[in-house]
JSON list of C-alpha atoms in Angstrom, two decimals:
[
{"chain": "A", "resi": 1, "resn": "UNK", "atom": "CA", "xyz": [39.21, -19.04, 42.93]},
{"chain": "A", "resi": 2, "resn": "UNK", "atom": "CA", "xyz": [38.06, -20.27, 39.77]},
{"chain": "A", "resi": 3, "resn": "UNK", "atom": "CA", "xyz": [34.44, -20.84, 41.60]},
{"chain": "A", "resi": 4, "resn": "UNK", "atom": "CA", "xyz": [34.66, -16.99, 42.61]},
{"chain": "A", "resi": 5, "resn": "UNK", "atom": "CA", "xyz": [35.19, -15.26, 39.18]},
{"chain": "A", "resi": 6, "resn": "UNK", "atom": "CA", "xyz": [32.12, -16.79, 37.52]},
{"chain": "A", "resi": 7, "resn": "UNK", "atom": "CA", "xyz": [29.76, -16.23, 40.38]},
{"chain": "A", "resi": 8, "resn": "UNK", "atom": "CA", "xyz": [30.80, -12.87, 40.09]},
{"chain": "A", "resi": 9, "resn": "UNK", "atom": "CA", "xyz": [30.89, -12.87, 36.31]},
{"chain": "A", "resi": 10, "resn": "UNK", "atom": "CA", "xyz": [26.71, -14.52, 36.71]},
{"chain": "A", "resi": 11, "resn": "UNK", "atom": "CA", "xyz": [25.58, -11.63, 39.44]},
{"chain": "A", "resi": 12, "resn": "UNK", "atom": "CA", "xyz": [27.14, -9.01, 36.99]},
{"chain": "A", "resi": 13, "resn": "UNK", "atom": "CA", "xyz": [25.38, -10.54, 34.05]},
{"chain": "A", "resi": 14, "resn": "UNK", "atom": "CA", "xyz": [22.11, -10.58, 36.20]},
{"chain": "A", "resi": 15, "resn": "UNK", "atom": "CA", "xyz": [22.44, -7.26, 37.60]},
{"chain": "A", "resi": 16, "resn": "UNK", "atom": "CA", "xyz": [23.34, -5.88, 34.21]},
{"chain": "A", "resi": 17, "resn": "UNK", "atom": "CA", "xyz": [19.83, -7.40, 32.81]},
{"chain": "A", "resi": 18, "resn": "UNK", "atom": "CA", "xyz": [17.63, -6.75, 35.16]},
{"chain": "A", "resi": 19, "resn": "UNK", "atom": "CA", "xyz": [18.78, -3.04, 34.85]},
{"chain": "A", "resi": 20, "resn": "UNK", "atom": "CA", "xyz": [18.59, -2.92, 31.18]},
{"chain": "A", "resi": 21, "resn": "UNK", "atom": "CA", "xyz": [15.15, -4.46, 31.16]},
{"chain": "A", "resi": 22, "resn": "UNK", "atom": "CA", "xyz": [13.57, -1.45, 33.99]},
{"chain": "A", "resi": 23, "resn": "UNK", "atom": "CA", "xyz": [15.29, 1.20, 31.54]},
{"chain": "A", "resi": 24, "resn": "UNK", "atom": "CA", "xyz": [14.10, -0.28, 28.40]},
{"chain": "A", "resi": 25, "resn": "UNK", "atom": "CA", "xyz": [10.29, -0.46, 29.50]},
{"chain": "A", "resi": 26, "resn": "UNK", "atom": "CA", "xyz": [7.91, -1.98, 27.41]},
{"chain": "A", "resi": 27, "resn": "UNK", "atom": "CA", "xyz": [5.86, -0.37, 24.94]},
{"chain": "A", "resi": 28, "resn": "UNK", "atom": "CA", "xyz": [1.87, 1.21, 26.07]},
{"chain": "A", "resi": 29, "resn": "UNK", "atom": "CA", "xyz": [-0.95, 1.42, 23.42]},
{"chain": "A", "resi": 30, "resn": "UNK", "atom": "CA", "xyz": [-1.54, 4.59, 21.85]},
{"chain": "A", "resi": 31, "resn": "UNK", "atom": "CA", "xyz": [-4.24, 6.80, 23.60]},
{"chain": "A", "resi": 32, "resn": "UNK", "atom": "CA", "xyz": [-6.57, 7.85, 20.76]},
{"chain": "A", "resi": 33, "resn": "UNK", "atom": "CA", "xyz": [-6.73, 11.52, 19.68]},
{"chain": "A", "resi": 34, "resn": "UNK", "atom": "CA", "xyz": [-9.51, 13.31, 18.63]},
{"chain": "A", "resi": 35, "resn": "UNK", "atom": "CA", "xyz": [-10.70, 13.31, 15.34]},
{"chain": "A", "resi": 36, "resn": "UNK", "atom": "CA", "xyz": [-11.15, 16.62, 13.96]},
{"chain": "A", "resi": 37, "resn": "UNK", "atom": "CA", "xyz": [-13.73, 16.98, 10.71]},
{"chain": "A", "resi": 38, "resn": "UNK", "atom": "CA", "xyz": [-12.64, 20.27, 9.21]},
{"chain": "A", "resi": 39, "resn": "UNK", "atom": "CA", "xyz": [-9.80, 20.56, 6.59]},
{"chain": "A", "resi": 40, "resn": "UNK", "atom": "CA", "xyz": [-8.47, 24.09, 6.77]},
{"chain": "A", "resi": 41, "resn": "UNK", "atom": "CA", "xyz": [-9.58, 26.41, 4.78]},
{"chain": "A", "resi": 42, "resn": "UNK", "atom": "CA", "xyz": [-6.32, 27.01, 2.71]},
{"chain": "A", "resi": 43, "resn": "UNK", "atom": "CA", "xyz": [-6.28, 23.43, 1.31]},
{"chain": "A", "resi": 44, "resn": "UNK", "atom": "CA", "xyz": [-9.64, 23.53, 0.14]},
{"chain": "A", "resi": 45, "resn": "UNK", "atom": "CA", "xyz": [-10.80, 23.68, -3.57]},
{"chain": "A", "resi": 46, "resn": "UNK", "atom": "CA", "xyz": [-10.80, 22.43, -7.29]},
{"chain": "A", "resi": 47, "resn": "UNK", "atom": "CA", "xyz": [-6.90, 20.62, -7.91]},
{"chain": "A", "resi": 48, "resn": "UNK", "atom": "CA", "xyz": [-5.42, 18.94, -10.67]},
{"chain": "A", "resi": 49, "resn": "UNK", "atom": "CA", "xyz": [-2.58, 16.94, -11.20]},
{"chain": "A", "resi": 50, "resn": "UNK", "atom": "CA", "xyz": [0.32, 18.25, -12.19]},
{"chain": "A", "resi": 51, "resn": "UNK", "atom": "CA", "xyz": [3.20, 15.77, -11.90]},
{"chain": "A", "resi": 52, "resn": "UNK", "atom": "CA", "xyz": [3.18, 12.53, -9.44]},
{"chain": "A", "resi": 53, "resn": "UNK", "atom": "CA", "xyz": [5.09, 9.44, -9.43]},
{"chain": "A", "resi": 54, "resn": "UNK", "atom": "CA", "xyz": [2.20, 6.90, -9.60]},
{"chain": "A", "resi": 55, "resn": "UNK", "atom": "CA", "xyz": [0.40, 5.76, -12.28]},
{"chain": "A", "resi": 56, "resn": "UNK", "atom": "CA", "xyz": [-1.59, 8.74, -12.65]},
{"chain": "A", "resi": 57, "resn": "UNK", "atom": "CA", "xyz": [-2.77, 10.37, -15.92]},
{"chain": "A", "resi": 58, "resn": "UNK", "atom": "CA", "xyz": [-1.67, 14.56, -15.93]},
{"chain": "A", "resi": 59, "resn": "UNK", "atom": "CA", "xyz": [-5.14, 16.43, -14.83]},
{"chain": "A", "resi": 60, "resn": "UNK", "atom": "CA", "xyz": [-6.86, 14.20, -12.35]},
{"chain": "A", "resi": 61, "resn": "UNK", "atom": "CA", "xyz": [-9.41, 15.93, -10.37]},
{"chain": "A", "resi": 62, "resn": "UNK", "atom": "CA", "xyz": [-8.54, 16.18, -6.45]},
{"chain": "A", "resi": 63, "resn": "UNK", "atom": "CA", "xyz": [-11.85, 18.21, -4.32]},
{"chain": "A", "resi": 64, "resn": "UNK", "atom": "CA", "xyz": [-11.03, 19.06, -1.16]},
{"chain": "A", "resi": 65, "resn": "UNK", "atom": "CA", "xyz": [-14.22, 20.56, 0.75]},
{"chain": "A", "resi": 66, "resn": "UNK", "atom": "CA", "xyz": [-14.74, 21.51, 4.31]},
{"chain": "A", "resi": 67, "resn": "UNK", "atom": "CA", "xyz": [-15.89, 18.58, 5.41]},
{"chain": "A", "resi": 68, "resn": "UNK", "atom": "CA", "xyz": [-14.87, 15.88, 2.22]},
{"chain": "A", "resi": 69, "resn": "UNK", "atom": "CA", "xyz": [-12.01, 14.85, 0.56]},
{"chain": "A", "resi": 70, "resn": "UNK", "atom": "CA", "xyz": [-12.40, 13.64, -3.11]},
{"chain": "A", "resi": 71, "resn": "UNK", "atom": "CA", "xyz": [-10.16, 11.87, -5.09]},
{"chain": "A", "resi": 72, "resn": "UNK", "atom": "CA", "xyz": [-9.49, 9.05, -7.74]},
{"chain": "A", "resi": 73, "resn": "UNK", "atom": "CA", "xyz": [-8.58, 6.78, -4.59]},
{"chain": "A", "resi": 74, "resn": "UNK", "atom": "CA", "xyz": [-12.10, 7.09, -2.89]},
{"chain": "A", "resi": 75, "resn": "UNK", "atom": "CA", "xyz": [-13.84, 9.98, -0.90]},
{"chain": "A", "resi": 76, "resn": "UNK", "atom": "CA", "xyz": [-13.52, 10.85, 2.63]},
{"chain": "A", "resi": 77, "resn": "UNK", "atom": "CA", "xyz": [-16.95, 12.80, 4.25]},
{"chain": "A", "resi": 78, "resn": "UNK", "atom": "CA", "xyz": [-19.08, 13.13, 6.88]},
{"chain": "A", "resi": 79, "resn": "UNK", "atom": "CA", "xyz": [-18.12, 10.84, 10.08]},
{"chain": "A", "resi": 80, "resn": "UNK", "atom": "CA", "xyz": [-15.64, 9.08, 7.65]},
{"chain": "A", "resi": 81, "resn": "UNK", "atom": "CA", "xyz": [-13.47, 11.72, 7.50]},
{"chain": "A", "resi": 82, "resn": "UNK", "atom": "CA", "xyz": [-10.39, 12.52, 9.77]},
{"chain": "A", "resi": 83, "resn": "UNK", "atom": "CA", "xyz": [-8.11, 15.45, 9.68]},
{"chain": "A", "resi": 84, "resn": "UNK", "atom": "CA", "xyz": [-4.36, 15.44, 11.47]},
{"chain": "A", "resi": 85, "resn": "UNK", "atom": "CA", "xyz": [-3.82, 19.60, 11.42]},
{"chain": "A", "resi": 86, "resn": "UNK", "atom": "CA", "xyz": [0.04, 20.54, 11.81]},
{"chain": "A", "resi": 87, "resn": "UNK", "atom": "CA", "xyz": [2.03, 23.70, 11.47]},
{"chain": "A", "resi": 88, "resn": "UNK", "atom": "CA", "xyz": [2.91, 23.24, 8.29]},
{"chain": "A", "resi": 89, "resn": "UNK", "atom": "CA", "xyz": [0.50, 20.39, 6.90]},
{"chain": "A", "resi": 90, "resn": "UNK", "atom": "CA", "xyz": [-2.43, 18.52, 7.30]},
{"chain": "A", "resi": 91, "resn": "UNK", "atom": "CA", "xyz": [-2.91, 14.45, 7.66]},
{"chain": "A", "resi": 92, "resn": "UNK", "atom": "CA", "xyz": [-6.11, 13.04, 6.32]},
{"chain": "A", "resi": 93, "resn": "UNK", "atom": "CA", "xyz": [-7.41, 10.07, 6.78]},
{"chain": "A", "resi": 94, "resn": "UNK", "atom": "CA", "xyz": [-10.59, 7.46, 7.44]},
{"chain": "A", "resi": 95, "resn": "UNK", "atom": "CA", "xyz": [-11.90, 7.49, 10.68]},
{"chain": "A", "resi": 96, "resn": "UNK", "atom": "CA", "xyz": [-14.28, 5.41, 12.25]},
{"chain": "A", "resi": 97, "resn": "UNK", "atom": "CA", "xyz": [-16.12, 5.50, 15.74]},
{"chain": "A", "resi": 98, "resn": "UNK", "atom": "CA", "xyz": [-13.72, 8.93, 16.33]},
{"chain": "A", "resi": 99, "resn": "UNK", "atom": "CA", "xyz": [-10.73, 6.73, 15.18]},
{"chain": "A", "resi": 100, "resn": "UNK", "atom": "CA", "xyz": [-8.03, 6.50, 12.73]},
{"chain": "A", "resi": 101, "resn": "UNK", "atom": "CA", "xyz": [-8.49, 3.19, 10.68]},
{"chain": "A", "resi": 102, "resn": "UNK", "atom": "CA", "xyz": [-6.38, 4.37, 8.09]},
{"chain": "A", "resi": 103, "resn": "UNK", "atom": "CA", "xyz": [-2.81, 5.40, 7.01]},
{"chain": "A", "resi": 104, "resn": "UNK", "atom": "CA", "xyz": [-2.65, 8.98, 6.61]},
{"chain": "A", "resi": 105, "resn": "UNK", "atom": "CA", "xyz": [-2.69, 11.39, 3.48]},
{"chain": "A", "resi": 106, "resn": "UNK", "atom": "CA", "xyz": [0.03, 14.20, 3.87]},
{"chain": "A", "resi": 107, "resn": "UNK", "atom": "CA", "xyz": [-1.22, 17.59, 2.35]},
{"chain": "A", "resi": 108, "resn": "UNK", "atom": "CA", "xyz": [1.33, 20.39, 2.33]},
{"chain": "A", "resi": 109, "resn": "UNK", "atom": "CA", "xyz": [1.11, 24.00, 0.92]},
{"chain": "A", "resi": 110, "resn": "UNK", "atom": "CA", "xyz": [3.84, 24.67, -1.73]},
{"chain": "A", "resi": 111, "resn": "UNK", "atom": "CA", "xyz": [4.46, 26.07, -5.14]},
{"chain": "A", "resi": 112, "resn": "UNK", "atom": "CA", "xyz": [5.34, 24.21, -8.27]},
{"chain": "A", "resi": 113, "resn": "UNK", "atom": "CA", "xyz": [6.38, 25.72, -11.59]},
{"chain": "A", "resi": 114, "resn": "UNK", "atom": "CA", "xyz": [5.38, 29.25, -10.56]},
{"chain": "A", "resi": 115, "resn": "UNK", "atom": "CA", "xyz": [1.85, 28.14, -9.26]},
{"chain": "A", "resi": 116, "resn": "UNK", "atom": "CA", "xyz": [0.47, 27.93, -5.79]},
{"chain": "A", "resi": 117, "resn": "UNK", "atom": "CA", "xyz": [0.82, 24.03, -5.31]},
{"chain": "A", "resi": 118, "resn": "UNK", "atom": "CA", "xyz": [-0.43, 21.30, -3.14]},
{"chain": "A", "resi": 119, "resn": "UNK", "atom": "CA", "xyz": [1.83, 18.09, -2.27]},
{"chain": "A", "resi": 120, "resn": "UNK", "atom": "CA", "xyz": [0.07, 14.96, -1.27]},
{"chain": "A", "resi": 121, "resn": "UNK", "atom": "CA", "xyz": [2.32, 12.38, 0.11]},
{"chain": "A", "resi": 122, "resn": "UNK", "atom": "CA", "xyz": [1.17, 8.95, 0.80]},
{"chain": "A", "resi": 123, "resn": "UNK", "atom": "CA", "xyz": [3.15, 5.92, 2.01]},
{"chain": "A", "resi": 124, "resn": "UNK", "atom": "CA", "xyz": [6.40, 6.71, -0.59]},
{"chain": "A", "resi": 125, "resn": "UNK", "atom": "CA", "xyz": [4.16, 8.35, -3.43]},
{"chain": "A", "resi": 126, "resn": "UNK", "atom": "CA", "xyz": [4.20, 12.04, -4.07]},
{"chain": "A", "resi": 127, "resn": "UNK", "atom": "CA", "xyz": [1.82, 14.04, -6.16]},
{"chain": "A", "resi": 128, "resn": "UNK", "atom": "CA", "xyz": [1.49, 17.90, -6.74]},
{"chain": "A", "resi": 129, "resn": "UNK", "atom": "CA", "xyz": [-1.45, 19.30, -7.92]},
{"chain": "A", "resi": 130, "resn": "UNK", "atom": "CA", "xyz": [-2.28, 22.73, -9.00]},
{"chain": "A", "resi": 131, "resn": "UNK", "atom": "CA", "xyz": [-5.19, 25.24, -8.62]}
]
C-alpha cells in the first residue's frame, strides 16, 4: 500500500513537471528591428535645460537635428544614429551595422512651467528642457 502512494505521488510529480516545463517554454533571441534615421520633426531644435535630476548645470545645450542628436553625453549622427518612433515618444539610441548597441534615450513632448517642454528619460534620470 505504502509502495502504491509514492509511485503515484513520483508519476504526479513527473507529470506535473514535464507539463510545467512545455508551458513555460524557453526564451528565443530578439529578431532585430529596423533602424530608422529620422527623428520626427516635432522634437527637433535648439533645447536647454530646465530642471533634471543629474548633475547637470541649468542651460545645457541639447540639438536635436533630422538626422543627429547632440548633447553633453556625446552625439548621435549619420549611421550611428537610431530612432525607436512611438505614439507618444521617441527612443534614441546608437546603432551599429542597423542595430541597437545601446540603451535607449526616451524623448517625450510635454510642457513645463507654461512652456512647450521636452522630457528625456534615461535609465532612472529625467531631464526637461525647454525651447
Amino acid at each position: 500500500m505504502m509502495f502504491r502512494q509514492k509511485m503515484i505521488t513520483t508519476l504526479a510529480v513527473a507529470a506535473v513537471s514535464l507539463g510545467v516545463g512545455t508551458l513555460m517554454a524557453q526564451p528565443q533571441p530578439a529578431v532585430a528591428k529596423e533602424t530608422k534615421t529620422q527623428i520626427p520633426q516635432a522634437y527637433r531644435g535648439h533645447w536647454r535645460l530646465a530642471h533634471c535630476n543629474w548633475d547637470l548645470k541649468k542651460g545645457t545645450q541639447l540639438t536635436i537635428t533630422a538626422t543627429a542628436f547632440k548633447s553633453r553625453f556625446g552625439t548621435y549622427q549619420g549611421d550611428q544614429l537610431g530612432v525607436d518612433v512611438a505614439a507618444h515618444a521617441v527612443g534614441i539610441y546608437q546603432a551599429a551595422n542597423g542595430m541597437q548597441v545601446s540603451p535607449e534615450n526616451i524623448l517625450q513632448r510635454t510642457h513645463y512651467n507654461h512652456h512647450v517642454a521636452l522630457k528625456w528619460t534615461y535609465n532612472t534620470g529625467t531631464a526637461y528642457y525647454i525651447k
